[in-house]
Amino acid sequence: MPILQLQFKDKIISKYRLEKGKSLKIGRRETNDVVIENVSVSGKHAKVDSTEGGGYMIMDLNSTNGTFVNDKMITTHTLKHGDIISVGKHRLIFGYVKGEKRPESEGKEDEESWMEKTMVLDTEEHRGMLAKTASDISSKVPAGKLGVLSYLAGGEGEFVLSKKLTKIGKDLANDIIISGLTVGKVAATISMMPGGYQLSYVGGLSKPKVNEKSVKESVKLEEFDTISIGSMKATFILKG
């Protein structure tokens, strides 16, 4: 199992093992697995999940100051050995232990190179990272098209997925509000990425479904996919 090494400046604070099928939640609140007590960190800042391909993915939970991987603001990102995750003023270094099997899609980086990446980033460079805005992501609309949810049930007309992160759930703060006893306050998110849109399960007993198949973690949306979450059912389409 790979590890996340939490660091502040040149000090290693702790290490966390990542397990298949379990989410590792990161944030300021004590209910998180990785608790970072800093005002620049949101209560629920980000989470790391395992993927069907055997790897791991980090997802920003619509945090105030954003989540960065290797100096770039991300919504979701498939982690590779040696990736540097920046959350506020802290860093999390993702890495596989020596001899551990990695996903076939990932290139092999030697242990020495990984250790070099644990060195402290320059203060000015880090400030520059935090100064980046969400426009870095939202400007990258795939092929000049926007995703649209065309309601089949639980709504009327269409909902345009124009934000970098669209939240769906029964809480009134969500972008799309749905009903259902087993639906989470934030049940799922749809992320706008450079290569398309991705739906991710966030919380609640009732998991979202794509083409009647439950989504345990994340799935890339294809045009004309049918999405079901609680009382909502919609078809995903792309419009120019």
Coordinates of N, CA and C in Angstrom, one line a residue:
M1 N 0.8 -1.2 0.0 CA 0.0 0.0 0.0 C 0.9 1.3 0.0
P2 N 0.6 2.2 -0.9 CA 1.3 3.5 -0.9 C 1.1 4.3 0.4
I3 N 1.9 5.3 0.5 CA 1.8 6.2 1.7 C 1.7 7.7 1.3
L4 N 1.1 8.4 2.2 CA 1.1 9.9 2.0 C 1.9 10.4 3.2
Q5 N 3.0 11.2 2.9 CA 3.8 11.7 4.0 C 3.5 13.2 4.2
L6 N 3.0 13.6 5.3 CA 2.6 14.9 5.6 C 3.8 15.7 6.1
Q7 N 4.0 16.9 5.5 CA 5.2 17.7 5.9 C 4.8 19.2 6.1
F8 N 5.5 19.8 7.0 CA 5.3 21.3 7.1 C 6.8 21.8 7.1
K9 N 7.1 22.6 6.1 CA 8.4 23.1 5.9 C 9.4 21.9 5.8
D10 N 10.4 21.8 6.7 CA 11.3 20.7 6.6 C 11.0 19.6 7.6
K11 N 9.9 19.6 8.2 CA 9.5 18.7 9.3 C 8.5 17.7 8.8
I12 N 8.8 16.4 8.9 CA 7.8 15.3 8.6 C 6.9 15.2 9.9
I13 N 5.6 15.4 9.7 CA 4.7 15.3 10.8 C 4.1 13.9 11.0
S14 N 3.7 13.3 9.9 CA 3.2 11.9 10.0 C 3.1 11.3 8.7
K15 N 2.8 9.9 8.7 CA 2.6 9.2 7.5 C 1.3 8.4 7.5
Y16 N 0.7 8.3 6.4 CA -0.6 7.6 6.3 C -0.6 6.6 5.2
R17 N -1.1 5.4 5.5 CA -1.2 4.3 4.6 C -2.5 4.5 3.8
L18 N -2.5 4.2 2.5 CA -3.7 4.3 1.7 C -4.2 2.9 1.5
E19 N -5.5 2.6 1.6 CA -6.0 1.3 1.5 C -7.1 1.3 0.4
K20 N -7.1 0.1 -0.3 CA -8.1 0.0 -1.4 C -9.5 0.0 -0.8
G21 N -10.4 0.7 -1.5 CA -11.8 0.8 -1.1 C -12.1 1.7 0.0
K22 N -11.1 2.4 0.5 CA -11.3 3.4 1.6 C -10.9 4.8 1.2
S23 N -11.6 5.8 1.6 CA -11.3 7.2 1.3 C -10.4 7.7 2.4
L24 N -9.4 8.5 2.1 CA -8.6 9.2 3.1 C -9.0 10.7 3.0
K25 N -9.7 11.2 4.0 CA -10.2 12.6 3.9 C -9.2 13.5 4.6
I26 N -9.0 14.7 3.9 CA -8.1 15.7 4.4 C -8.8 17.0 4.6
G27 N -8.5 17.6 5.8 CA -9.1 18.9 6.1 C -8.8 19.4 7.5
R28 N -9.4 20.5 7.9 CA -9.2 21.1 9.2 C -10.0 20.5 10.3
R29 N -11.1 19.9 10.0 CA -12.0 19.3 11.0 C -11.4 18.0 11.5
E30 N -11.7 17.8 12.8 CA -11.2 16.6 13.5 C -11.8 15.3 12.9
T31 N -12.9 15.4 12.2 CA -13.5 14.2 11.6 C -12.7 13.6 10.4
N32 N -11.7 14.4 9.9 CA -10.9 13.9 8.8 C -9.9 12.9 9.2
D33 N -9.4 12.1 8.3 CA -8.3 11.2 8.6 C -6.9 11.9 8.7
V34 N -6.7 12.9 7.8 CA -5.6 13.8 7.9 C -6.0 15.2 8.3
V35 N -5.8 15.5 9.6 CA -6.2 16.8 10.1 C -5.1 17.8 10.1
I36 N -5.3 18.9 9.4 CA -4.4 20.0 9.2 C -4.9 21.2 9.8
E37 N -4.5 21.6 11.0 CA -5.0 22.8 11.7 C -4.3 24.0 11.2
N38 N -4.9 24.6 10.1 CA -4.4 25.8 9.6 C -5.5 26.5 8.9
V39 N -5.6 27.9 9.1 CA -6.7 28.6 8.6 C -6.8 28.6 7.1
S40 N -5.8 28.3 6.4 CA -5.8 28.2 4.9 C -6.4 26.9 4.4
V41 N -6.7 26.0 5.3 CA -7.2 24.7 5.0 C -8.7 24.6 5.3
S42 N -9.5 24.2 4.3 CA -11.0 24.1 4.6 C -11.3 22.9 5.5
G43 N -12.5 23.0 6.1 CA -12.9 22.0 7.0 C -12.9 20.6 6.3
K44 N -13.5 20.5 5.1 CA -13.4 19.4 4.2 C -12.7 19.8 3.0
H45 N -11.4 19.6 2.9 CA -10.6 20.2 1.8 C -10.4 19.2 0.6
A46 N -10.0 18.0 0.8 CA -9.8 17.0 -0.3 C -9.9 15.6 0.2
K47 N -9.9 14.7 -0.7 CA -9.9 13.3 -0.3 C -9.2 12.5 -1.4
V48 N -8.7 11.3 -0.9 CA -7.9 10.4 -1.8 C -8.7 9.1 -1.8
D49 N -9.0 8.6 -3.1 CA -9.7 7.3 -3.2 C -8.9 6.4 -4.1
S50 N -9.1 5.1 -4.0 CA -8.5 4.1 -4.9 C -9.4 4.1 -6.2
T51 N -8.7 3.7 -7.3 CA -9.5 3.7 -8.6 C -9.6 2.2 -9.0
E52 N -10.4 2.0 -10.0 CA -10.7 0.7 -10.5 C -9.4 0.1 -11.2
G53 N -8.6 1.0 -11.7 CA -7.3 0.6 -12.4 C -6.2 0.2 -11.4
G54 N -6.5 0.3 -10.1 CA -5.4 -0.1 -9.2 C -4.6 1.1 -8.6
G55 N -4.9 2.3 -9.1 CA -4.2 3.5 -8.6 C -5.0 4.2 -7.6
Y56 N -4.6 5.5 -7.4 CA -5.2 6.4 -6.4 C -5.5 7.7 -7.1
M57 N -6.5 8.4 -6.6 CA -6.9 9.7 -7.2 C -7.2 10.6 -6.0
I58 N -6.8 11.9 -6.1 CA -7.1 12.9 -5.2 C -8.2 13.8 -5.8
M59 N -9.2 14.3 -5.0 CA -10.2 15.1 -5.5 C -10.3 16.3 -4.5
D60 N -10.3 17.5 -5.0 CA -10.6 18.7 -4.2 C -12.1 18.8 -3.9
L61 N -12.4 19.1 -2.7 CA -13.8 19.1 -2.3 C -14.3 20.6 -2.2
N62 N -14.1 21.3 -3.3 CA -14.5 22.7 -3.5 C -13.9 23.5 -2.3
S63 N -12.7 23.3 -2.0 CA -12.0 24.1 -0.9 C -11.8 25.5 -1.3
T64 N -11.6 26.4 -0.3 CA -11.5 27.8 -0.5 C -10.2 28.2 -1.2
N65 N -9.1 27.6 -0.8 CA -7.8 28.0 -1.4 C -7.3 27.0 -2.4
G66 N -8.0 25.9 -2.7 CA -7.7 25.0 -3.7 C -6.7 23.9 -3.3
T67 N -6.6 22.9 -4.1 CA -5.6 21.8 -3.9 C -4.7 21.8 -5.1
F68 N -3.4 21.7 -4.8 CA -2.4 21.7 -5.9 C -1.6 20.4 -5.9
V69 N -1.3 19.9 -7.1 CA -0.5 18.8 -7.3 C 0.7 19.2 -8.3
N70 N 1.9 19.1 -7.8 CA 3.1 19.5 -8.6 C 2.9 21.0 -9.2
D71 N 2.5 21.9 -8.3 CA 2.3 23.3 -8.6 C 1.1 23.7 -9.4
K72 N 0.2 22.7 -9.8 CA -0.9 23.0 -10.6 C -2.2 22.7 -9.8
M73 N -3.1 23.7 -9.9 CA -4.4 23.6 -9.2 C -5.2 22.4 -9.9
I74 N -5.8 21.6 -9.1 CA -6.6 20.4 -9.7 C -8.0 20.4 -9.1
T75 N -8.8 19.7 -9.8 CA -10.1 19.3 -9.3 C -10.1 17.8 -8.9
T76 N -9.6 17.0 -9.9 CA -9.2 15.6 -9.6 C -7.9 15.3 -10.3
H77 N -7.2 14.4 -9.7 CA -5.9 14.1 -10.3 C -5.5 12.6 -9.9
T78 N -5.1 11.8 -10.9 CA -4.6 10.5 -10.7 C -3.2 10.5 -10.2
L79 N -2.9 10.1 -9.0 CA -1.6 10.2 -8.4 C -0.6 9.3 -8.9
K80 N 0.6 9.8 -9.0 CA 1.8 9.0 -9.4 C 2.9 9.1 -8.4
H81 N 3.7 8.1 -8.3 CA 4.8 8.1 -7.4 C 5.6 9.4 -7.4
G82 N 5.8 10.0 -6.2 CA 6.5 11.2 -6.2 C 5.7 12.5 -6.3
D83 N 4.4 12.4 -6.5 CA 3.6 13.6 -6.7 C 3.6 14.4 -5.3
I84 N 3.6 15.7 -5.5 CA 3.6 16.6 -4.3 C 2.2 17.3 -4.3
I85 N 1.5 17.0 -3.2 CA 0.2 17.6 -3.0 C 0.3 18.8 -2.0
S86 N -0.1 20.0 -2.4 CA 0.0 21.1 -1.5 C -1.4 21.5 -1.0
V87 N -1.6 21.5 0.3 CA -2.9 21.9 0.9 C -2.6 23.0 1.9
G88 N -2.9 24.2 1.6 CA -2.5 25.3 2.4 C -1.0 25.5 2.5
K89 N -0.5 25.5 3.6 CA 1.0 25.6 3.8 C 1.7 24.2 4.0
H90 N 0.9 23.2 4.0 CA 1.4 21.8 4.2 C 1.5 21.1 2.9
R91 N 2.3 20.1 2.9 CA 2.5 19.2 1.7 C 2.3 17.8 2.0
L92 N 1.8 17.0 1.1 CA 1.6 15.6 1.2 C 2.4 14.9 0.1
I93 N 3.3 14.1 0.4 CA 4.1 13.4 -0.7 C 3.6 12.0 -0.9
F94 N 3.1 11.7 -2.1 CA 2.6 10.4 -2.4 C 3.7 9.5 -3.0
G95 N 3.8 8.3 -2.4 CA 4.8 7.4 -2.9 C 4.5 5.9 -2.5
Y96 N 5.0 5.0 -3.4 CA 4.9 3.6 -3.1 C 6.2 3.1 -2.4
V97 N 6.1 2.2 -1.5 CA 7.2 1.7 -0.8 C 8.1 0.8 -1.8
K98 N 9.3 0.7 -1.4 CA 10.2 0.0 -2.3 C 9.8 -1.5 -2.6
G99 N 9.7 -1.8 -3.9 CA 9.3 -3.2 -4.2 C 7.8 -3.4 -4.4
E100 N 7.1 -2.3 -4.1 CA 5.6 -2.5 -4.1 C 5.1 -2.4 -5.6
K101 N 4.2 -3.2 -5.9 CA 3.6 -3.2 -7.3 C 2.8 -1.9 -7.5
R102 N 3.1 -1.3 -8.7 CA 2.3 -0.1 -9.1 C 1.5 -0.4 -10.3
P103 N 0.5 0.5 -10.5 CA -0.3 0.4 -11.7 C 0.5 0.3 -13.0
E104 N 0.1 -0.5 -14.0 CA 0.9 -0.6 -15.2 C 1.0 0.7 -16.0
S105 N 0.0 1.5 -15.8 CA 0.0 2.8 -16.6 C 1.0 3.8 -16.1
E106 N 1.6 3.5 -14.9 CA 2.5 4.5 -14.3 C 4.0 4.1 -14.6
G107 N 4.7 5.1 -15.0 CA 6.2 4.9 -15.2 C 6.9 4.7 -13.9
K108 N 8.0 4.0 -13.9 CA 8.7 3.7 -12.6 C 9.8 4.8 -12.4
E109 N 9.6 5.5 -11.2 CA 10.6 6.5 -10.8 C 11.4 5.9 -9.7
D110 N 12.7 6.1 -9.7 CA 13.5 5.5 -8.7 C 13.3 6.2 -7.3
E111 N 13.7 5.5 -6.3 CA 13.5 6.0 -4.9 C 14.3 7.3 -4.6
E112 N 15.4 7.4 -5.2 CA 16.2 8.6 -5.0 C 15.5 9.8 -5.5
S113 N 15.0 9.7 -6.7 CA 14.2 10.8 -7.3 C 13.1 11.2 -6.4
W114 N 12.4 10.2 -5.9 CA 11.2 10.5 -5.0 C 11.6 11.3 -3.8
M115 N 12.7 10.9 -3.1 CA 13.2 11.5 -1.9 C 13.6 13.0 -2.2
E116 N 14.1 13.2 -3.4 CA 14.5 14.6 -3.8 C 13.3 15.5 -3.8
K117 N 12.1 14.9 -4.1 CA 10.9 15.7 -4.2 C 10.4 16.1 -2.9
T118 N 10.9 15.5 -1.8 CA 10.4 15.8 -0.5 C 11.1 17.1 0.1
M119 N 12.0 17.7 -0.7 CA 12.7 18.9 -0.2 C 11.7 20.0 -0.2
V120 N 11.9 21.0 0.6 CA 10.9 22.1 0.8 C 10.9 23.0 -0.4
L121 N 9.6 23.4 -0.8 CA 9.5 24.3 -1.9 C 9.9 25.7 -1.5
D122 N 10.3 26.5 -2.4 CA 10.7 27.9 -2.1 C 9.4 28.6 -1.7
T123 N 9.5 29.5 -0.7 CA 8.3 30.2 -0.1 C 7.6 31.0 -1.2
E124 N 8.3 31.7 -2.0 CA 7.7 32.5 -3.0 C 7.0 31.7 -4.0
E125 N 7.5 30.5 -4.3 CA 6.9 29.6 -5.3 C 5.6 29.1 -4.8
H126 N 5.6 28.8 -3.5 CA 4.4 28.3 -2.8 C 3.3 29.3 -2.8
R127 N 3.7 30.6 -2.5 CA 2.7 31.7 -2.5 C 2.1 31.8 -3.9
G128 N 2.9 31.7 -4.9 CA 2.4 31.8 -6.2 C 1.4 30.7 -6.6
M129 N 1.6 29.5 -6.0 CA 0.7 28.4 -6.2 C -0.7 28.8 -5.6
L130 N -0.6 29.3 -4.4 CA -1.9 29.6 -3.7 C -2.6 30.8 -4.4
A131 N -1.9 31.6 -5.1 CA -2.5 32.8 -5.8 C -3.2 32.4 -7.1
K132 N -3.0 31.2 -7.6 CA -3.7 30.7 -8.8 C -5.2 30.7 -8.5
T133 N -6.0 30.9 -9.5 CA -7.5 30.9 -9.3 C -8.1 29.7 -10.1
A134 N -9.4 29.6 -9.8 CA -10.1 28.5 -10.4 C -10.2 28.6 -11.9
S135 N -10.0 29.8 -12.4 CA -10.0 30.0 -13.9 C -9.0 29.2 -14.6
D136 N -8.0 28.7 -14.0 CA -7.0 27.9 -14.6 C -7.6 26.6 -15.1
I137 N -8.7 26.1 -14.3 CA -9.3 24.9 -14.6 C -10.5 25.2 -15.5
S138 N -11.4 26.1 -15.2 CA -12.7 26.3 -15.8 C -12.5 26.8 -17.3
S139 N -11.3 27.4 -17.6 CA -11.1 27.8 -19.0 C -10.8 26.7 -19.9
K140 N -10.6 25.4 -19.4 CA -10.2 24.3 -20.2 C -11.4 23.5 -20.5
V141 N -12.4 24.0 -21.3 CA -13.6 23.2 -21.6 C -13.2 22.3 -22.8
P142 N -13.6 21.0 -22.6 CA -13.2 20.0 -23.6 C -13.8 20.3 -25.0
A143 N -12.9 20.4 -26.0 CA -13.3 20.6 -27.4 C -14.3 21.7 -27.6
G144 N -14.2 22.7 -26.7 CA -15.1 23.9 -26.9 C -16.5 23.6 -26.6
K145 N -16.8 22.5 -25.9 CA -18.2 22.1 -25.6 C -18.4 22.1 -24.1
L146 N -19.7 22.3 -23.7 CA -20.1 22.3 -22.3 C -20.9 21.1 -22.1
G147 N -20.8 20.4 -20.9 CA -21.6 19.3 -20.6 C -23.0 19.8 -20.1
V148 N -24.0 19.1 -20.4 CA -25.4 19.5 -20.0 C -26.1 18.2 -19.5
L149 N -26.8 18.4 -18.4 CA -27.7 17.3 -17.9 C -29.1 17.6 -18.3
S150 N -29.7 16.7 -19.1 CA -31.0 16.8 -19.6 C -31.9 16.0 -18.7
Y151 N -32.8 16.6 -17.9 CA -33.6 15.9 -16.9 C -34.5 14.9 -17.5
L152 N -34.5 13.7 -16.9 CA -35.5 12.7 -17.2 C -36.5 12.6 -16.1
A153 N -36.1 12.9 -14.9 CA -36.9 12.9 -13.7 C -36.2 13.7 -12.6
G154 N -37.0 14.3 -11.7 CA -36.4 15.1 -10.6 C -36.0 16.5 -11.0
G155 N -36.5 17.0 -12.1 CA -36.1 18.3 -12.6 C -36.7 18.6 -13.9
E156 N -36.6 19.8 -14.4 CA -37.2 20.2 -15.6 C -36.1 20.8 -16.5
G157 N -36.2 20.5 -17.8 CA -35.3 21.2 -18.8 C -33.9 20.6 -18.7
E158 N -32.9 21.6 -18.6 CA -31.5 21.2 -18.7 C -30.7 22.0 -17.6
F159 N -29.6 21.4 -17.2 CA -28.7 22.0 -16.3 C -27.3 22.0 -16.9
V160 N -26.8 23.2 -17.2 CA -25.5 23.4 -17.8 C -24.3 23.2 -16.8
L161 N -23.4 22.4 -17.1 CA -22.3 22.1 -16.2 C -21.1 23.1 -16.5
S162 N -21.3 24.3 -16.1 CA -20.4 25.4 -16.5 C -19.3 25.6 -15.4
K163 N -19.5 25.1 -14.2 CA -18.5 25.3 -13.2 C -17.4 24.2 -13.2
K164 N -16.3 24.5 -12.6 CA -15.2 23.4 -12.5 C -15.7 22.3 -11.6
L165 N -16.6 22.5 -10.6 CA -17.1 21.5 -9.8 C -18.5 21.7 -9.4
T166 N -19.4 20.8 -9.9 CA -20.8 20.9 -9.6 C -21.2 19.9 -8.5
K167 N -21.8 20.4 -7.5 CA -22.1 19.6 -6.3 C -23.6 19.2 -6.4
I168 N -23.8 17.9 -6.1 CA -25.2 17.4 -6.1 C -25.5 16.7 -4.8
G169 N -26.6 17.1 -4.2 CA -27.0 16.5 -2.9 C -28.3 17.1 -2.4
K170 N -28.6 16.7 -1.1 CA -29.9 17.3 -0.5 C -29.6 18.6 0.3
D171 N -28.4 18.9 0.5 CA -28.1 20.2 1.2 C -28.4 21.4 0.3
L172 N -29.0 22.4 0.8 CA -29.4 23.6 0.0 C -28.2 24.3 -0.6
A173 N -27.0 24.0 -0.1 CA -25.8 24.7 -0.6 C -25.3 24.1 -1.9
N174 N -25.9 23.0 -2.3 CA -25.5 22.3 -3.6 C -26.0 23.0 -4.8
D175 N -25.3 22.8 -5.9 CA -25.7 23.3 -7.2 C -27.0 22.7 -7.7
I176 N -27.1 21.4 -7.5 CA -28.3 20.6 -7.9 C -28.8 20.0 -6.6
I177 N -30.0 20.3 -6.2 CA -30.6 19.8 -5.0 C -31.5 18.7 -5.3
I178 N -31.3 17.5 -4.6 CA -32.1 16.4 -4.9 C -32.7 15.9 -3.5
S179 N -33.7 15.0 -3.6 CA -34.3 14.4 -2.4 C -34.0 13.0 -2.3
G180 N -34.3 12.4 -1.1 CA -34.1 11.0 -0.8 C -33.5 10.8 0.6
L181 N -34.1 9.8 1.3 CA -33.7 9.6 2.7 C -32.2 9.2 2.8
T182 N -31.8 8.4 1.8 CA -30.4 7.9 1.9 C -29.4 8.7 1.1
V183 N -29.8 9.8 0.6 CA -29.0 10.7 -0.2 C -28.1 11.5 0.7
G184 N -26.8 11.7 0.4 CA -25.9 12.5 1.3 C -26.1 13.9 1.1
K185 N -25.7 14.7 2.1 CA -25.8 16.2 2.0 C -25.1 16.6 0.7
V186 N -23.9 16.1 0.5 CA -23.2 16.2 -0.9 C -23.1 14.7 -1.3
A187 N -23.9 14.3 -2.3 CA -23.9 12.9 -2.7 C -22.9 12.6 -3.8
A188 N -22.7 13.6 -4.7 CA -21.8 13.4 -5.8 C -21.3 14.7 -6.3
T189 N -20.2 14.7 -7.1 CA -19.8 15.9 -7.8 C -19.5 15.5 -9.2
I190 N -19.6 16.6 -10.1 CA -19.2 16.4 -11.5 C -18.2 17.4 -11.8
S191 N -17.0 17.0 -12.1 CA -15.8 17.8 -12.3 C -15.6 18.1 -13.8
M192 N -15.3 19.4 -14.1 CA -14.9 19.7 -15.5 C -13.4 19.6 -15.5
M193 N -12.9 18.8 -16.5 CA -11.5 18.5 -16.6 C -11.1 18.8 -18.1
P194 N -9.8 19.0 -18.3 CA -9.3 19.3 -19.7 C -9.8 18.3 -20.7
G195 N -9.9 17.0 -20.3 CA -10.3 15.9 -21.3 C -11.8 15.5 -21.2
G196 N -12.6 16.2 -20.4 CA -14.0 15.9 -20.3 C -14.5 16.1 -18.9
Y197 N -15.6 15.3 -18.6 CA -16.3 15.5 -17.3 C -16.2 14.2 -16.5
Q198 N -16.1 14.3 -15.2 CA -15.9 13.1 -14.4 C -16.9 13.2 -13.2
L199 N -17.7 12.1 -13.0 CA -18.6 12.0 -11.8 C -17.9 11.3 -10.7
S200 N -18.0 11.8 -9.5 CA -17.4 11.2 -8.3 C -18.4 11.0 -7.2
Y201 N -18.4 9.9 -6.6 CA -19.2 9.7 -5.4 C -18.6 10.4 -4.2
V202 N -19.4 11.1 -3.4 CA -18.9 11.8 -2.2 C -19.4 11.2 -0.9
G203 N -20.7 11.1 -0.7 CA -21.2 10.5 0.5 C -22.7 10.1 0.5
G204 N -23.1 9.5 1.5 CA -24.5 9.0 1.6 C -24.6 7.6 1.3
L205 N -25.7 6.9 1.8 CA -25.9 5.5 1.6 C -26.2 5.2 0.2
S206 N -26.9 6.1 -0.5 CA -27.3 5.9 -1.8 C -26.2 6.4 -2.8
K207 N -25.6 5.5 -3.5 CA -24.5 5.9 -4.4 C -25.1 6.3 -5.8
P208 N -24.5 7.2 -6.5 CA -24.9 7.6 -7.8 C -24.8 6.4 -8.8
K209 N -25.5 6.4 -9.8 CA -25.4 5.3 -10.9 C -25.2 6.0 -12.2
V210 N -24.4 5.3 -13.0 CA -24.2 5.7 -14.4 C -24.6 4.5 -15.2
N211 N -25.6 4.7 -16.1 CA -26.1 3.6 -16.9 C -26.5 2.4 -16.0
E212 N -27.2 2.7 -14.9 CA -27.7 1.7 -13.9 C -26.5 1.0 -13.1
K213 N -25.3 1.4 -13.3 CA -24.2 0.8 -12.5 C -23.7 1.8 -11.4
S214 N -23.7 1.3 -10.2 CA -23.3 2.1 -9.1 C -21.8 2.6 -9.2
V215 N -21.6 3.8 -8.8 CA -20.3 4.4 -8.9 C -19.8 4.5 -7.5
K216 N -18.7 3.7 -7.2 CA -18.2 3.6 -5.9 C -17.1 4.7 -5.7
E217 N -16.5 5.1 -6.7 CA -15.4 6.2 -6.6 C -15.7 7.3 -7.6
S218 N -15.1 7.1 -8.8 CA -15.2 8.0 -9.9 C -15.3 7.4 -11.3
V219 N -16.0 8.0 -12.2 CA -16.1 7.5 -13.6 C -16.1 8.7 -14.5
K220 N -15.5 8.5 -15.7 CA -15.5 9.5 -16.7 C -16.8 9.4 -17.5
L221 N -17.5 10.6 -17.7 CA -18.8 10.6 -18.3 C -18.6 10.6 -19.9
E222 N -19.4 9.7 -20.5 CA -19.5 9.7 -22.0 C -20.8 10.3 -22.4
E223 N -20.8 10.9 -23.6 CA -22.1 11.5 -24.1 C -23.2 10.4 -24.1
F224 N -24.4 10.9 -23.7 CA -25.6 10.1 -23.6 C -25.6 9.1 -22.5
D225 N -24.6 9.2 -21.5 CA -24.7 8.4 -20.3 C -26.0 8.8 -19.5
T226 N -26.6 7.8 -18.9 CA -27.7 8.1 -18.0 C -27.3 8.1 -16.5
I227 N -27.5 9.3 -15.9 CA -27.0 9.5 -14.5 C -28.3 9.4 -13.5
S228 N -28.2 8.6 -12.5 CA -29.3 8.6 -11.5 C -28.7 8.8 -10.1
I229 N -29.2 9.8 -9.4 CA -28.8 10.1 -8.1 C -30.0 10.5 -7.3
G230 N -30.5 9.7 -6.3 CA -31.6 10.0 -5.5 C -32.9 10.2 -6.4
S231 N -33.5 11.3 -6.3 CA -34.7 11.6 -7.1 C -34.4 12.0 -8.5
M232 N -33.2 12.3 -8.8 CA -32.8 12.9 -10.1 C -32.3 11.8 -11.1
K233 N -32.8 11.9 -12.3 CA -32.3 11.1 -13.4 C -32.2 12.0 -14.6
A234 N -31.0 11.9 -15.3 CA -30.7 12.8 -16.4 C -29.8 12.2 -17.4
T235 N -29.8 12.7 -18.6 CA -28.9 12.2 -19.6 C -27.8 13.3 -19.8
F236 N -26.5 12.8 -19.8 CA -25.4 13.7 -20.0 C -25.1 13.8 -21.5
I237 N -25.1 15.1 -22.0 CA -24.9 15.4 -23.4 C -23.9 16.6 -23.5
L238 N -23.3 16.7 -24.6 CA -22.3 17.8 -24.8 C -22.9 18.8 -25.9
K239 N -22.8 20.1 -25.6 CA -23.3 21.1 -26.5 C -22.3 22.1 -26.8
G240 N -22.2 22.5 -28.0 CA -21.2 23.5 -28.5 C -21.6 24.9 -28.1

